[in-house]
């Protein structure tokens, strides 16, 4: 059993500066043993730099990194018990798939017979049995991805680092690989640290997520926590879609000018003459735009007191004809008090 | 007026030609490839074939005239003299040493240029590598003659370091030594290395440039120490570049006749042998036969390089 007292990874006040640019700025973070942990953020937010510092490709300007309680700050990559799946896969073009996968074992001078056995096992795990003799150039993107995964997993690392590994795959394949990656992680039980800018991907796979922006961590939490209780305006906007309301418009709705966020799918679009529901905020407006999306419809509603809200409704009983007819109509928007998330001034 | 120049009649002539070429790709190909193939065929291969043909004639020993009938007499002449073997081995040995020396110097420099130098420094280093090629070859060679002469700046510097005894000891070694650096195999090696080094740096640098950084990171990530990454990833992937560079350094050294002339002792090299046979002794067939030796050596060299897998990573 993994001991719960020592985290798999501990960042303590880690910064990485490139000249004037603070790519990573005073980050402290614990990642637990056996967790599927995602570093989520837009490009340039510092998530990849954090991963590279974990792998040892980059060193912190200040601060320390512990792996299973051992200080690895300043150690080269080959002295760390982590392996990486690269964004561009980084397969060795002059080696066969089998030689690529066996590379780590070859370096550690594992006998050839055992190497071949383990290669076949791990290729089985990533569902590429019998591919050992092929060349990387003969594989599709998804297959290369699996080879890269196998090459890392064969070393039984205690932590696996994945740097946007699904970025180059098409949508369908990406969804399939997300589920597969999660299944593999459960099966091998090692800590996965996954970097992505795709919030849906993060929500699909992660046990916990750290949301990065401008070299700092905005919030760490489970997918549900981040979605339902975003701590900052950035998290509310980056994880899923949010309406952010503040100032006089907020005052008119809630009676307080404090900024709040409300998810588009939590808002109900009703007729102004309908009875007002209990424990809910109500506001009237007219529909400026209707965007029919098949499963959903997105309405952009201009409020009477100024401001605009996005509303999402599932097309359970309605057809495109019905929803498109709403264009220009006056409507009432209602949502429950407990779906509102207040965002205090200092967290913006 | 400007629009008038696009008058329908002229345009249609031009576009008719374009359409014709589009519909007859073989004609377009012939027009494109004809001139360069003609140049290559006549000037390069034609000259080479004339040379080969020449080597199958022979020189009449009494009249001193070339007998224009096909015979293997010249080759028999070439292969029967022990001195000729020594010339070939000496030249090929020098070419191999120069190539090896060039690799040893070029690799770290090219690696530094690719991985560590800032764009500005890299441009400066490029310039430093190329600059010598822009000045006259003869000037550079004879400048070295003065540098390496007994009373030259090199000897002066060595004496300043109180290493004169070491240089003297080096020059006393048979085969590679001589009366001074300017008349020894060591001196010749240094000058060859100097003139051909850029031809090694450029292809090695280009090969390193094509090597993605992530491959090196992946190797280290999988536990390889730097020398293992060099052995298993960098070297195999950059080897084609090294071979490309060595083709230059090796063949240029094989064929050169000025540097052996200027820095040599009495020992002949292939280039000098060719020069003397076709000039002083007027034995054009023997000179031609000699010229084919470097071509044969390069053929064997490329075959071996291919067998070693030099071109697999291309």
XYZ file of C-alpha atoms in Angstrom:
662
model
C 0.000 0.000 0.000
C 1.298 3.440 -0.836
C 1.949 5.364 2.307
C -0.382 8.311 2.532
C 1.926 10.355 4.735
C 4.630 11.018 2.107
C 3.309 12.615 -1.080
C 4.636 11.231 -4.371
C 5.656 14.731 -5.409
C 6.145 17.863 -3.365
C 6.868 21.273 -4.883
C 7.994 23.799 -2.277
C 8.096 27.459 -3.375
C 9.318 26.470 -6.826
C 10.071 29.263 -9.303
C 11.532 29.137 -12.774
C 12.562 32.402 -14.372
C 13.653 32.832 -17.973
C 15.326 36.221 -17.816
C 12.568 38.641 -16.824
C 9.787 36.131 -17.444
C 8.519 34.215 -14.426
C 7.368 31.031 -16.160
C 6.683 29.445 -12.772
C 6.212 31.700 -9.797
C 6.457 30.407 -6.210
C 4.489 27.197 -6.620
C 3.845 24.805 -3.752
C 1.973 21.605 -4.502
C 1.548 18.058 -3.191
C 0.656 15.180 -5.497
C -0.411 11.961 -3.772
C 0.841 8.475 -4.523
C -1.286 6.666 -7.115
C -3.167 9.774 -8.151
C -4.118 10.785 -11.685
C -3.131 14.418 -11.347
C -3.593 16.989 -14.107
C -1.830 20.298 -14.603
C -4.396 22.345 -16.540
C -3.923 25.779 -18.002
C -3.617 27.844 -21.166
C -0.326 27.839 -23.105
C 2.369 29.795 -21.325
C 0.802 29.264 -17.913
C 3.789 27.314 -16.547
C 2.299 23.809 -16.493
C 4.776 22.308 -18.975
C 7.702 23.998 -17.222
C 6.586 22.327 -13.983
C 6.508 18.943 -15.720
C 9.959 19.529 -17.226
C 11.340 20.399 -13.799
C 9.849 17.170 -12.460
C 11.520 15.183 -15.250
C 14.815 17.008 -14.731
C 14.991 18.638 -18.197
C 14.813 22.001 -16.490
C 15.910 23.123 -13.036
C 14.066 25.491 -10.684
C 15.532 28.950 -10.207
C 14.532 28.712 -6.549
C 12.618 26.223 -4.421
C 12.829 22.455 -4.098
C 11.188 19.367 -5.586
C 10.810 16.123 -3.644
C 10.001 12.761 -5.194
C 8.737 10.306 -2.588
C 10.457 12.350 0.092
C 13.816 12.483 -1.730
C 15.104 15.889 -2.788
C 15.746 15.689 -6.533
C 16.342 19.403 -7.115
C 19.372 19.721 -9.392
C 19.529 16.008 -10.279
C 19.790 15.059 -13.980
C 16.893 13.155 -15.637
C 18.707 9.797 -15.550
C 18.854 9.870 -11.761
C 15.118 10.233 -11.219
C 12.579 7.465 -10.919
C 10.159 9.097 -13.353
C 9.465 8.561 -17.034
C 7.948 10.874 -19.584
C 5.575 10.531 -22.524
C 6.467 13.378 -24.847
C 4.116 15.581 -26.797
C 5.845 14.649 -30.076
C 6.344 11.046 -28.776
C 10.144 11.372 -29.332
C 10.472 7.807 -30.650
C 13.989 6.964 -31.852
C 13.672 6.817 -35.651
C 16.669 4.499 -36.112
C 15.234 1.795 -33.864
C 12.343 -0.622 -34.256
C 9.304 -0.381 -32.003
C 10.729 -3.200 -29.876
C 14.121 -1.488 -29.529
C 12.417 1.760 -28.617
C 10.341 0.115 -25.909
C 13.335 -1.850 -24.599
C 15.622 1.206 -24.507
C 15.361 1.784 -20.747
C 15.990 -1.922 -20.033
C 18.920 -1.985 -22.471
C 20.491 0.957 -20.618
C 20.042 -0.903 -17.326
C 21.640 -3.988 -18.931
C 18.647 -6.277 -18.494
C 19.407 -9.555 -20.339
C 18.085 -9.702 -23.892
C 15.705 -12.612 -23.347
C 13.993 -10.884 -20.446
C 13.896 -7.637 -22.385
C 12.014 -9.273 -25.243
C 9.548 -10.887 -22.867
C 8.819 -7.604 -21.089
C 8.494 -5.729 -24.408
C 5.826 -8.164 -25.567
C 3.992 -7.837 -22.229
C 3.934 -4.067 -22.248
C 2.973 -3.920 -25.941
C 0.073 -6.162 -24.958
C -0.862 -3.670 -22.236
C -1.068 -0.809 -24.744
C -2.864 -3.102 -27.224
C -0.088 -3.302 -29.823
C 0.809 -7.010 -29.608
C 3.256 -8.185 -32.274
C 4.364 -4.690 -33.257
C 7.949 -5.059 -31.949
C 9.570 -5.452 -35.355
C 7.894 -2.507 -37.022
C 9.519 0.878 -37.525
C 8.063 3.992 -35.870
C 7.665 5.544 -39.329
C 5.235 2.763 -40.268
C 2.839 3.597 -37.427
C -0.127 5.951 -37.206
C -0.203 8.795 -34.697
C -2.314 6.832 -32.236
C -0.003 3.821 -32.475
C 3.109 5.955 -31.905
C 1.378 7.363 -28.867
C 0.936 3.862 -27.485
C 4.560 2.967 -28.204
C 5.691 6.080 -26.334
C 3.499 5.027 -23.426
C 4.875 1.474 -23.503
C 8.469 2.747 -23.626
C 7.854 4.720 -20.430
C 5.785 2.091 -18.596
C 8.234 -0.785 -19.155
C 10.617 0.814 -16.627
C 8.006 0.588 -13.857
C 8.487 4.222 -12.866
C 6.846 5.386 -9.656
C 5.643 8.497 -11.466
C 4.671 8.811 -15.128
C 4.731 12.277 -16.677
C 2.566 12.961 -19.726
C 3.091 16.192 -21.674
C -0.071 16.864 -23.719
C 0.238 13.365 -25.151
C -3.133 13.427 -26.896
C -2.780 16.857 -28.473
C -1.947 15.593 -31.963
C -4.727 12.996 -32.174
C -8.104 13.554 -33.784
C -11.206 14.013 -31.657
C -12.574 10.440 -31.680
C -9.185 8.849 -31.068
C -8.475 11.329 -28.293
C -11.673 10.411 -26.445
C -10.869 6.725 -26.801
C -7.294 7.235 -25.545
C -8.527 9.270 -22.568
C -10.578 6.350 -21.323
C -7.772 3.906 -22.104
C -5.128 5.975 -20.301
C -7.316 6.154 -17.228
C -7.850 2.376 -17.347
C -4.102 1.739 -17.676
C -3.384 4.068 -14.775
C -5.869 2.190 -12.588
C -4.327 -1.109 -13.623
C -0.670 -0.258 -13.026
C -1.488 1.949 -10.035
C 1.321 4.463 -10.475
C 1.094 8.227 -10.140
C 0.247 9.960 -13.429
C 1.022 13.646 -13.853
C -0.766 14.827 -16.960
C -0.370 18.191 -18.657
C -3.153 19.532 -20.866
C -4.854 22.736 -21.921
C -8.094 20.878 -22.638
C -10.433 21.246 -19.667
C -12.754 18.496 -20.862
C -9.823 16.082 -21.054
C -8.820 17.106 -17.533
C -12.329 16.578 -16.191
C -12.614 13.175 -17.908
C -9.488 11.564 -16.480
C -8.252 13.303 -13.373
C -8.572 12.479 -9.713
C -7.401 15.998 -8.997
C -6.529 19.017 -11.122
C -4.315 22.049 -10.558
C -5.399 25.034 -12.646
C -2.452 27.181 -13.781
C -2.423 30.768 -14.949
C 0.535 33.139 -15.338
C 2.956 30.788 -13.612
C 0.774 30.372 -10.548
C -1.723 27.802 -9.347
C -5.216 29.249 -9.190
C -6.904 26.270 -7.565
C -6.339 22.604 -6.798
C -9.302 20.260 -6.498
C -11.313 17.371 -7.850
C -13.131 17.919 -11.153
C -16.434 18.399 -9.293
C -14.920 20.910 -6.857
C -13.414 22.963 -9.658
C -16.607 22.925 -11.659
C -19.055 23.561 -8.858
C -16.914 25.737 -6.596
C -14.448 27.680 -8.724
C -12.302 29.739 -6.380
C -11.382 32.436 -8.882
C -12.864 34.165 -11.905
C -10.164 32.509 -14.037
C -11.090 28.993 -12.911
C -14.790 29.734 -13.393
C -14.071 30.802 -16.978
C -11.459 28.185 -17.861
C -13.088 25.061 -16.441
C -16.346 24.869 -18.328
C -18.206 28.024 -19.334
C -19.381 30.596 -16.805
C -21.351 33.793 -16.771
C -19.441 36.277 -14.644
C -21.558 39.135 -13.312
C -20.492 42.048 -11.141
C -21.120 45.703 -10.372
C -24.568 47.269 -10.763
C -25.884 44.291 -12.746
C -25.001 41.956 -9.876
C -26.483 44.475 -7.439
C -29.750 44.446 -9.378
C -29.976 40.644 -9.281
C -28.541 39.600 -5.893
C -28.597 42.872 -4.006
C -24.801 42.898 -3.706
C -22.172 44.224 -6.164
C -19.866 41.271 -5.407
C -18.909 39.304 -8.527
C -20.655 35.959 -8.926
C -20.514 33.162 -11.466
C -23.447 31.130 -12.775
C -23.153 28.197 -15.197
C -25.185 28.565 -18.431
C -26.894 25.180 -17.951
C -28.152 26.156 -14.478
C -30.240 29.002 -15.868
C -33.845 28.303 -16.881
C -35.458 30.208 -19.649
C -39.175 30.779 -18.965
C -42.091 32.881 -20.071
C -42.345 36.220 -18.147
C -45.865 35.295 -17.106
C -44.809 31.982 -15.516
C -44.901 31.770 -11.713
C -41.660 32.671 -9.929
C -39.897 29.644 -8.436
C -38.810 29.510 -4.777
C -35.239 30.299 -3.603
C -34.270 31.587 -7.022
C -32.984 34.721 -8.639
C -35.096 36.130 -11.455
C -34.204 38.564 -14.173
C -35.890 39.601 -17.411
C -34.319 40.135 -20.777
C -34.763 39.523 -24.473
C -33.157 36.849 -26.605
C -30.517 38.430 -28.841
C -29.192 35.282 -30.462
C -30.183 31.613 -30.680
C -27.460 29.082 -31.583
C -28.786 25.611 -32.289
C -26.147 22.960 -31.473
C -28.082 19.721 -31.995
C -28.009 18.307 -28.471
C -28.148 21.778 -26.937
C -29.246 25.270 -27.774
C -27.256 28.300 -26.647
C -29.163 31.526 -26.046
C -27.550 34.921 -25.633
C -29.943 36.986 -23.519
C -29.640 40.755 -23.111
C -30.787 41.756 -19.639
C -33.206 44.625 -19.063
C -30.832 46.260 -16.580
C -27.808 45.868 -18.895
C -25.363 42.964 -19.292
C -25.764 39.687 -21.114
C -26.063 36.062 -19.969
C -25.409 32.841 -21.869
C -28.010 30.143 -21.311
C -27.690 26.486 -22.331
C -30.751 24.292 -22.654
C -30.868 20.676 -23.642
C -33.182 19.939 -26.543
C -35.128 17.274 -24.675
C -38.555 17.954 -26.136
C -37.869 20.893 -28.426
C -36.969 20.908 -32.106
C -34.792 23.404 -33.958
C -37.974 25.104 -35.185
C -39.158 25.663 -31.607
C -35.881 27.056 -30.283
C -35.153 29.295 -33.271
C -38.594 30.883 -32.812
C -37.384 32.261 -29.463
C -35.196 34.828 -31.253
C -36.074 38.379 -30.117
C -38.609 37.299 -27.505
C -38.799 38.693 -24.006
C -38.009 35.979 -21.472
C -37.477 35.502 -17.770
C -34.276 33.825 -16.545
C -34.306 32.034 -13.215
C -31.664 30.076 -11.310
C -31.424 28.671 -7.807
C -29.563 30.571 -5.112
C -27.265 27.632 -4.374
C -25.956 27.523 -7.968
C -24.449 30.955 -7.585
C -20.783 31.108 -6.655
C -19.565 34.371 -5.152
C -16.034 35.369 -6.151
C -14.417 37.691 -3.612
C -12.439 40.710 -4.795
C -8.961 39.328 -4.066
C -9.523 36.188 -6.136
C -9.895 37.843 -9.535
C -1.400 51.206 -70.434
C -0.407 48.808 -67.738
C -3.536 46.773 -68.195
C -3.030 46.785 -71.983
C 0.085 44.690 -71.593
C -2.224 41.917 -70.471
C -3.946 42.024 -73.837
C -5.852 38.825 -74.673
C -3.703 37.843 -77.678
C -0.383 37.842 -75.823
C -1.825 36.212 -72.777
C -3.375 33.421 -74.734
C -0.081 32.648 -76.493
C 1.628 32.361 -73.191
C -1.140 30.404 -71.555
C -1.366 28.147 -74.607
C 2.269 27.248 -74.070
C 1.644 26.719 -70.359
C -1.350 24.511 -71.126
C 0.677 22.550 -73.675
C 3.414 21.909 -71.124
C 0.831 21.017 -68.494
C -0.709 18.443 -70.822
C 2.679 17.079 -71.941
C 4.630 16.657 -68.699
C 7.357 14.668 -70.497
C 8.156 17.626 -72.747
C 8.301 19.906 -69.708
C 10.588 17.432 -67.956
C 12.863 17.195 -71.009
C 13.112 20.998 -71.207
C 13.942 21.238 -67.508
C 16.403 18.375 -67.282
C 17.961 18.587 -70.744
C 20.544 21.332 -70.127
C 21.784 20.110 -66.724
C 21.945 16.497 -67.922
C 23.860 17.579 -71.008
C 26.315 19.512 -68.853
C 26.690 16.635 -66.421
C 26.953 14.036 -69.164
C 29.460 15.832 -71.381
C 31.565 17.813 -68.949
C 31.694 15.459 -65.982
C 31.056 11.934 -67.163
C 32.508 12.590 -70.619
C 35.779 13.814 -69.143
C 35.875 10.882 -66.773
C 35.256 8.380 -69.581
C 38.013 9.955 -71.662
C 40.276 9.495 -68.680
C 39.288 5.859 -68.301
C 39.843 5.296 -72.027
C 43.239 7.003 -71.803
C 44.326 4.581 -69.088
C 43.847 1.665 -71.477
C 46.388 3.118 -73.926
C 50.069 2.864 -73.236
C 53.282 4.816 -73.676
C 55.819 3.415 -76.063
C 59.050 3.350 -74.039
C 61.337 3.949 -77.060
C 59.483 6.569 -79.071
C 57.868 8.248 -76.017
C 54.586 8.351 -77.974
C 51.169 7.209 -76.781
C 49.983 4.091 -78.567
C 46.237 4.352 -79.062
C 45.177 0.750 -78.856
C 43.394 -0.970 -75.994
C 45.811 -2.734 -73.690
C 46.274 -3.502 -70.009
C 49.977 -2.720 -70.221
C 49.619 0.555 -68.283
C 47.818 -1.176 -65.450
C 50.423 -3.894 -65.401
C 53.004 -1.132 -65.172
C 51.067 0.546 -62.362
C 50.591 -2.631 -60.340
C 54.048 -4.057 -60.825
C 55.917 -1.231 -59.106
C 56.146 -1.555 -55.314
C 56.593 2.211 -54.994
C 53.099 2.781 -56.385
C 51.538 0.726 -53.587
C 53.446 2.814 -51.072
C 52.122 5.993 -52.700
C 48.533 4.755 -52.502
C 48.840 3.602 -48.895
C 50.591 6.826 -47.890
C 47.891 8.972 -49.525
C 44.952 6.937 -48.212
C 46.517 6.882 -44.738
C 46.890 10.659 -44.798
C 43.293 11.051 -46.023
C 42.043 8.777 -43.228
C 44.053 10.643 -40.588
C 42.810 14.026 -41.831
C 39.211 12.744 -41.828
C 39.529 11.379 -38.308
C 41.128 14.583 -37.070
C 38.389 16.641 -38.731
C 35.649 14.554 -37.052
C 37.257 14.945 -33.642
C 37.448 18.719 -34.004
C 34.198 19.250 -35.922
C 31.849 17.267 -33.695
C 32.165 19.217 -30.434
C 32.184 22.515 -32.289
C 29.094 21.622 -34.335
C 27.384 20.325 -31.196
C 28.085 23.550 -29.363
C 26.822 25.600 -32.322
C 23.593 23.623 -32.471
C 22.697 23.146 -28.825
C 24.234 25.925 -26.800
C 25.220 28.926 -28.920
C 22.829 31.879 -29.041
C 21.598 32.697 -32.573
C 24.056 35.588 -32.685
C 27.042 33.525 -31.598
C 25.995 30.749 -33.987
C 26.001 33.199 -36.910
C 29.466 34.381 -35.865
C 30.762 30.814 -35.663
C 29.275 30.039 -39.076
C 31.162 33.016 -40.427
C 34.354 31.887 -38.723
C 34.000 28.451 -40.326
C 33.242 29.820 -43.796
C 35.528 32.840 -43.851
C 38.744 30.914 -44.685
C 36.980 29.382 -47.708
C 36.528 32.832 -49.212
C 40.237 33.534 -49.454
C 42.609 32.021 -51.988
C 43.677 28.443 -51.379
C 47.271 28.999 -52.500
C 47.700 32.039 -50.273
C 46.521 30.077 -47.279
C 48.722 27.093 -48.050
C 51.844 29.201 -48.442
C 50.990 31.205 -45.359
C 51.158 27.906 -43.483
C 54.495 27.225 -45.109
C 55.826 30.332 -43.383
C 54.025 29.602 -40.107
C 55.482 26.111 -39.904
C 58.971 26.934 -41.169
C 61.878 26.309 -38.814
C 62.178 29.985 -37.905
C 58.406 30.509 -38.189
C 55.857 31.704 -35.691
C 54.827 28.187 -34.671
C 58.355 27.200 -33.713
C 58.806 30.511 -31.919
C 55.658 29.892 -29.878
C 56.726 26.341 -29.027
C 60.086 27.626 -27.831
C 58.298 30.255 -25.757
C 56.565 27.394 -23.954
C 59.959 25.681 -23.573
C 58.633 22.736 -25.585
C 61.185 22.897 -28.357
C 62.640 19.565 -27.247
C 59.196 17.898 -27.649
C 58.841 19.221 -31.200
C 62.336 18.014 -32.050
C 61.553 14.584 -30.641
C 58.332 14.496 -32.678
C 60.165 15.412 -35.870
C 62.713 12.655 -35.270
C 60.013 9.982 -35.538
C 60.543 8.166 -38.840
C 57.777 8.292 -41.504
C 55.886 11.210 -39.969
C 58.852 13.407 -39.042
C 61.237 15.474 -41.157
C 63.751 18.301 -41.051
C 61.064 20.791 -39.933
C 57.290 20.966 -39.561
C 57.142 22.604 -42.970
C 58.679 19.480 -44.489
C 57.073 16.595 -42.651
C 53.956 14.479 -42.647
C 52.899 16.104 -39.367
C 53.001 19.549 -40.952
C 51.173 18.281 -44.012
C 48.516 16.739 -41.783
C 48.013 20.059 -39.970
C 47.606 21.984 -43.213
C 45.233 19.397 -44.710
C 43.206 19.502 -41.519
C 43.105 23.277 -41.713
C 41.936 23.491 -45.338
C 39.306 20.741 -45.242
C 37.843 21.172 -41.754
C 34.933 23.427 -42.838
C 33.736 20.660 -45.179
C 33.321 18.417 -42.140
C 31.780 20.978 -39.781
C 28.969 22.023 -42.120
C 27.367 18.592 -42.809
C 27.821 17.466 -39.181
C 26.222 20.664 -37.988
C 23.320 20.216 -40.432
C 22.790 16.650 -39.181
C 22.810 17.792 -35.553
C 20.340 20.529 -36.412
C 17.878 17.885 -37.648
C 18.146 15.965 -34.373
C 15.141 16.905 -32.197
C 15.996 17.915 -28.651
C 13.186 15.720 -27.340
C 15.062 12.586 -28.504
C 17.996 13.494 -26.265
C 15.642 14.264 -23.404
C 13.819 10.972 -23.935
C 17.099 9.087 -23.786
C 18.115 10.750 -20.509
C 14.599 10.260 -19.187
C 14.904 6.520 -19.838
C 18.041 6.399 -17.702
C 20.818 6.934 -20.236
C 23.831 8.867 -19.000
C 25.212 11.481 -21.417
C 27.826 9.142 -22.943
C 25.126 6.500 -23.488
C 22.856 9.053 -25.164
C 25.809 9.946 -27.374
C 26.518 6.313 -28.193
C 22.955 5.121 -28.828
C 21.080 8.193 -30.072
C 23.304 11.061 -31.223
C 26.004 9.110 -33.042
C 23.731 6.808 -35.091
C 21.503 9.709 -36.120
C 24.360 12.086 -36.967
C 26.514 9.421 -38.630
C 25.170 10.166 -42.144
C 26.356 13.747 -41.654
C 29.780 12.514 -40.564
C 29.958 10.265 -43.618
C 28.925 13.158 -45.871
C 31.672 15.287 -44.357
C 34.232 12.507 -44.570
C 33.497 12.053 -48.277
C 34.677 15.636 -48.723
C 37.713 15.504 -46.440
C 38.773 12.057 -47.651
C 38.414 12.613 -51.390
C 39.799 16.158 -51.307
C 42.897 14.913 -49.480
C 43.264 11.968 -51.868
C 43.319 14.223 -54.907
C 45.268 17.230 -53.654
C 48.739 17.760 -55.130
C 49.713 21.241 -53.955
C 49.964 20.561 -50.222
C 52.064 17.373 -50.638
C 54.250 19.359 -53.026
C 54.696 22.255 -50.607
C 55.035 20.361 -47.342
C 56.206 16.980 -48.514
C 59.552 15.422 -48.208
C 60.704 13.392 -51.195
C 57.762 11.028 -50.729
C 55.158 10.954 -53.506
C 51.392 11.236 -53.049
C 48.775 10.236 -55.616
C 48.071 13.809 -56.679
C 51.745 14.566 -57.100
C 52.340 11.314 -58.944
C 49.574 12.170 -61.415
C 51.008 15.644 -61.837
C 54.506 14.363 -62.513
C 53.451 11.530 -64.849
C 51.286 13.708 -67.059
C 53.677 16.638 -67.019
C 57.370 15.885 -66.693
C 57.348 12.336 -67.997
C 54.478 12.804 -70.446
C 53.033 9.414 -69.544
C 49.376 10.359 -69.848
C 48.054 6.757 -69.689
C 49.835 6.092 -66.406
C 48.594 9.416 -64.980
C 45.063 8.445 -66.009
C 45.375 5.034 -64.401
C 46.630 6.684 -61.229
C 43.673 9.063 -61.242
C 41.277 6.133 -61.156
C 42.742 4.907 -57.862
C 41.037 7.583 -55.701
C 37.757 6.829 -57.474
C 38.109 3.134 -56.677
C 39.089 3.923 -53.074
C 36.038 6.209 -52.664
C 33.839 3.465 -54.129
C 35.124 0.979 -51.564
C 34.779 3.586 -48.819
C 31.132 4.330 -49.648
C 30.361 0.633 -49.875
C 31.814 0.081 -46.403
C 29.935 3.097 -45.037
C 26.713 1.667 -46.430
C 27.466 -1.715 -44.887
C 28.016 0.041 -41.539
C 24.490 1.455 -41.837
C 25.578 5.038 -42.416
C 22.635 5.765 -44.686
C 19.904 3.933 -42.777
C 18.899 6.920 -40.678
C 18.594 9.173 -43.731
